[in-house]
GROMACS .gro file of C-alpha atoms in nm:
model
  217
    1MET     CA    1  -0.788  -2.391   0.168
    2LYS     CA    2  -0.468  -2.524   0.323
    3GLN     CA    3  -0.369  -2.415   0.673
    4THR     CA    4  -0.060  -2.236   0.538
    5ASP     CA    5  -0.268  -2.052   0.280
    6ARG     CA    6  -0.520  -1.945   0.543
    7ALA     CA    7  -0.243  -1.797   0.757
    8GLU     CA    8  -0.078  -1.637   0.454
    9LYS     CA    9  -0.397  -1.451   0.360
   10HIS     CA   10  -0.356  -1.237   0.672
   11LEU     CA   11  -0.007  -1.137   0.561
   12ASP     CA   12  -0.135  -1.052   0.213
   13LEU     CA   13  -0.411  -0.839   0.362
   14LEU     CA   14  -0.161  -0.659   0.587
   15LEU     CA   15   0.051  -0.566   0.285
   16GLN     CA   16  -0.253  -0.450   0.090
   17ARG     CA   17  -0.344  -0.215   0.374
   18TYR     CA   18   0.015  -0.113   0.455
   19PRO     CA   19   0.220  -0.143   0.134
   20ILE     CA   20   0.512   0.028   0.310
   21LEU     CA   21   0.563  -0.303   0.494
   22THR     CA   22   0.616  -0.505   0.174
   23VAL     CA   23   0.993  -0.488   0.228
   24GLN     CA   24   0.942  -0.678   0.555
   25LYS     CA   25   0.718  -0.952   0.415
   26GLU     CA   26   0.974  -1.231   0.454
   27GLU     CA   27   1.073  -1.126   0.803
   28ILE     CA   28   0.710  -1.119   0.915
   29ARG     CA   29   0.657  -1.464   0.764
   30LYS     CA   30   0.971  -1.596   0.935
   31ALA     CA   31   0.862  -1.451   1.270
   32TYR     CA   32   0.528  -1.628   1.237
   33GLN     CA   33   0.703  -1.955   1.151
   34VAL     CA   34   0.933  -1.929   1.453
   35MET     CA   35   0.645  -1.860   1.690
   36ALA     CA   36   0.427  -2.132   1.539
   37ALA     CA   37   0.707  -2.387   1.574
   38THR     CA   38   0.758  -2.286   1.938
   39TYR     CA   39   0.390  -2.324   2.019
   40GLU     CA   40   0.375  -2.656   1.833
   41ALA     CA   41   0.654  -2.780   2.062
   42GLY     CA   42   0.476  -2.667   2.379
   43GLY     CA   43   0.680  -2.351   2.430
   44LYS     CA   44   0.579  -1.998   2.517
   45LEU     CA   45   0.635  -1.637   2.417
   46LEU     CA   46   0.797  -1.377   2.642
   47ILE     CA   47   0.755  -1.014   2.536
   48ALA     CA   48   0.960  -0.714   2.649
   49GLY     CA   49   0.922  -0.346   2.568
   50ASN     CA   50   0.942   0.000   2.726
   51GLY     CA   51   0.680   0.275   2.731
   52GLY     CA   52   0.451   0.242   2.430
   53SER     CA   53   0.621  -0.086   2.348
   54ALA     CA   54   0.532  -0.214   2.697
   55ALA     CA   55   0.171  -0.134   2.614
   56ASP     CA   56   0.218  -0.326   2.288
   57ALA     CA   57   0.355  -0.622   2.485
   58GLU     CA   58   0.042  -0.629   2.700
   59HIS     CA   59  -0.176  -0.592   2.390
   60ILE     CA   60  -0.012  -0.892   2.225
   61VAL     CA   61  -0.067  -1.105   2.536
   62GLY     CA   62  -0.434  -1.014   2.525
   63GLU     CA   63  -0.468  -1.133   2.166
   64LEU     CA   64  -0.283  -1.462   2.224
   65MET     CA   65  -0.416  -1.570   2.562
   66LYS     CA   66  -0.784  -1.551   2.462
   67ARG     CA   67  -0.996  -1.542   2.149
   68PHE     CA   68  -0.888  -1.281   1.896
   69LYS     CA   69  -1.129  -1.360   1.612
   70LYS     CA   70  -1.180  -1.736   1.615
   71PRO     CA   71  -1.351  -1.961   1.873
   72ARG     CA   72  -1.109  -2.152   2.097
   73LYS     CA   73  -1.316  -2.434   2.239
   74LEU     CA   74  -1.158  -2.640   2.517
   75ASP     CA   75  -1.043  -2.994   2.449
   76ALA     CA   76  -1.317  -3.243   2.531
   77ALA     CA   77  -1.090  -3.427   2.775
   78LEU     CA   78  -1.022  -3.113   2.981
   79ALA     CA   79  -1.389  -3.019   2.972
   80GLU     CA   80  -1.479  -3.360   3.111
   81ARG     CA   81  -1.220  -3.333   3.389
   82LEU     CA   82  -1.354  -2.991   3.489
   83LEU     CA   83  -1.703  -3.135   3.518
   84GLN     CA   84  -1.572  -3.423   3.725
   85GLU     CA   85  -1.378  -3.192   3.956
   86SER     CA   86  -1.682  -2.978   4.030
   87PRO     CA   87  -2.034  -3.050   3.909
   88GLU     CA   88  -2.125  -2.708   4.051
   89LEU     CA   89  -1.850  -2.489   3.903
   90GLY     CA   90  -1.739  -2.707   3.612
   91PRO     CA   91  -2.018  -2.613   3.367
   92GLU     CA   92  -1.935  -2.242   3.388
   93LEU     CA   93  -1.566  -2.313   3.344
   94VAL     CA   94  -1.634  -2.529   3.038
   95GLN     CA   95  -1.854  -2.258   2.894
   96ASN     CA   96  -1.607  -1.973   2.943
   97LEU     CA   97  -1.250  -2.105   2.942
   98GLN     CA   98  -1.070  -2.085   2.608
   99LYS     CA   99  -0.759  -2.242   2.463
  100ALA     CA  100  -0.463  -2.006   2.489
  101LEU     CA  101  -0.126  -1.949   2.327
  102PRO     CA  102   0.092  -1.888   2.636
  103ALA     CA  103   0.248  -1.542   2.641
  104ILE     CA  104   0.393  -1.330   2.921
  105ALA     CA  105   0.458  -0.954   2.908
  106LEU     CA  106   0.766  -0.883   3.118
  107ASP     CA  107   0.669  -0.526   3.211
  108GLY     CA  108   0.380  -0.622   3.436
  109HIS     CA  109   0.542  -0.770   3.748
  110LEU     CA  110   0.573  -0.460   3.962
  111ALA     CA  111   0.687  -0.614   4.291
  112LEU     CA  112   0.951  -0.830   4.122
  113SER     CA  113   1.076  -0.550   3.895
  114THR     CA  114   1.105  -0.291   4.170
  115ALA     CA  115   1.269  -0.536   4.409
  116TYR     CA  116   1.521  -0.645   4.148
  117ALA     CA  117   1.585  -0.286   4.039
  118ASN     CA  118   1.642  -0.179   4.399
  119ASP     CA  119   1.847  -0.478   4.510
  120CYS     CA  120   2.038  -0.569   4.196
  121ALA     CA  121   2.046  -0.394   3.859
  122PRO     CA  122   1.758  -0.182   3.722
  123LEU     CA  123   1.841  -0.238   3.356
  124MET     CA  124   1.847  -0.615   3.396
  125CYS     CA  125   1.488  -0.664   3.519
  126PHE     CA  126   1.378  -0.809   3.185
  127ALA     CA  127   1.688  -1.027   3.167
  128GLN     CA  128   1.615  -1.166   3.514
  129GLN     CA  129   1.263  -1.260   3.408
  130VAL     CA  130   1.391  -1.423   3.089
  131ASN     CA  131   1.633  -1.615   3.310
  132GLY     CA  132   1.348  -1.724   3.537
  133TYR     CA  133   1.069  -1.793   3.286
  134GLY     CA  134   1.260  -1.883   2.972
  135LYS     CA  135   1.344  -2.231   2.851
  136ALA     CA  136   1.532  -2.351   2.545
  137GLY     CA  137   1.292  -2.341   2.253
  138ASP     CA  138   1.084  -2.052   2.388
  139VAL     CA  139   1.073  -1.717   2.206
  140LEU     CA  140   1.154  -1.366   2.325
  141LEU     CA  141   0.978  -1.092   2.130
  142ALA     CA  142   1.203  -0.791   2.190
  143ILE     CA  143   1.029  -0.463   2.104
  144SER     CA  144   1.239  -0.149   2.077
  145THR     CA  145   1.176   0.131   1.828
  146SER     CA  146   1.543   0.235   1.846
  147GLY     CA  147   1.692  -0.111   1.889
  148LYS     CA  148   1.922   0.042   2.149
  149SER     CA  149   1.730  -0.002   2.476
  150LYS     CA  150   1.982  -0.154   2.714
  151ASN     CA  151   1.727  -0.358   2.910
  152ILE     CA  152   1.602  -0.511   2.584
  153LEU     CA  153   1.959  -0.593   2.478
  154TYR     CA  154   2.035  -0.759   2.812
  155ALA     CA  155   1.717  -0.965   2.783
  156SER     CA  156   1.803  -1.069   2.426
  157VAL     CA  157   2.154  -1.182   2.518
  158THR     CA  158   2.012  -1.383   2.809
  159ALA     CA  159   1.750  -1.543   2.586
  160ARG     CA  160   2.010  -1.652   2.334
  161ALA     CA  161   2.231  -1.796   2.608
  162ILE     CA  162   1.936  -2.003   2.733
  163GLY     CA  163   1.868  -2.138   2.385
  164MET     CA  164   1.560  -1.930   2.310
  165LYS     CA  165   1.479  -1.771   1.977
  166VAL     CA  166   1.476  -1.391   1.963
  167ILE     CA  167   1.241  -1.197   1.737
  168GLY     CA  168   1.308  -0.825   1.715
  169LEU     CA  169   1.045  -0.563   1.641
  170THR     CA  170   1.216  -0.234   1.576
  171GLY     CA  171   1.261   0.053   1.325
  172ALA     CA  172   1.461   0.107   1.009
  173ALA     CA  173   1.785   0.225   1.170
  174ASP     CA  174   2.075  -0.014   1.223
  175SER     CA  175   2.104  -0.104   1.589
  176PRO     CA  176   2.274  -0.345   1.831
  177LEU     CA  177   1.949  -0.541   1.862
  178ILE     CA  178   1.957  -0.670   1.504
  179PRO     CA  179   2.253  -0.914   1.535
  180LEU     CA  180   2.098  -1.057   1.853
  181CYS     CA  181   1.783  -1.161   1.667
  182ASP     CA  182   1.700  -1.479   1.480
  183VAL     CA  183   1.442  -1.269   1.295
  184CYS     CA  184   1.415  -0.890   1.305
  185ILE     CA  185   1.112  -0.705   1.170
  186ARG     CA  186   1.214  -0.346   1.098
  187ALA     CA  187   0.929  -0.101   1.042
  188PRO     CA  188   1.076   0.111   0.759
  189LEU     CA  189   1.052   0.447   0.936
  190LEU     CA  190   1.269   0.642   1.180
  191GLU     CA  191   1.036   0.849   1.401
  192THR     CA  192   0.939   0.666   1.719
  193TYR     CA  193   0.565   0.732   1.695
  194GLN     CA  194   0.559   0.635   1.327
  195ILE     CA  195   0.742   0.310   1.398
  196GLN     CA  196   0.491   0.233   1.673
  197GLU     CA  197   0.203   0.303   1.435
  198LEU     CA  198   0.335   0.023   1.213
  199HIS     CA  199   0.419  -0.215   1.495
  200LEU     CA  200   0.051  -0.256   1.583
  201PRO     CA  201  -0.065  -0.390   1.243
  202ILE     CA  202   0.245  -0.611   1.227
  203TYR     CA  203   0.177  -0.785   1.556
  204HIS     CA  204  -0.195  -0.801   1.488
  205CYS     CA  205  -0.108  -0.984   1.167
  206LEU     CA  206   0.118  -1.226   1.355
  207CYS     CA  207  -0.156  -1.295   1.610
  208LEU     CA  208  -0.410  -1.355   1.333
  209MET     CA  209  -0.172  -1.592   1.155
  210LEU     CA  210  -0.108  -1.788   1.474
  211GLU     CA  211  -0.477  -1.808   1.554
  212GLU     CA  212  -0.547  -1.932   1.202
  213HIS     CA  213  -0.279  -2.198   1.247
  214PHE     CA  214  -0.394  -2.331   1.582
  215PHE     CA  215  -0.768  -2.261   1.591
  216CYS     CA  216  -0.888  -2.304   1.236
  217GLU     CA  217  -1.183  -2.534   1.313
   0.00000   0.00000   0.00000
């Protein structure tokens, strides 16, 4: 089976389980393609969200930065260097370290966020982190069930100005986030909790597709 077909099977399975998401099939595929291209080029993913969407951001990082379903064995060259650096500690590192897809959740830096909120502008904490971490070619995954969260909008504008791609994960309603996105996945519901219930299988599917692409040995 070709690599593309192996990744695509996860999207097909998602739509079998959640047929309501069929209308978003192309957007989910495009989001995967954008993220895969970024990782192929050595870039990273920044993720921003509030409340339940902040929890989703952390969840996504957990799936990308370590094994989700597939083994992620270290490159032989790095394994050898670890053993050379420390014959005592190297073997355990080689046994336990895994390849990662670099991802950073922007909600988790408490000292930075509170200092910036206190000293500068509370609603621009995510934008400041995008400004600091982001590089042209990276991706911002902007999660907002309403698409109206001001701190998400500020972060998205900043990302675009830097030359990053922006992927939106939002709900069915029109919102100011949509035109700021290169790709926008819109869970076709309006209630916040119902949108969030669909966001989880969407991002799980994206993580599975990425893992299939990069760790298909």
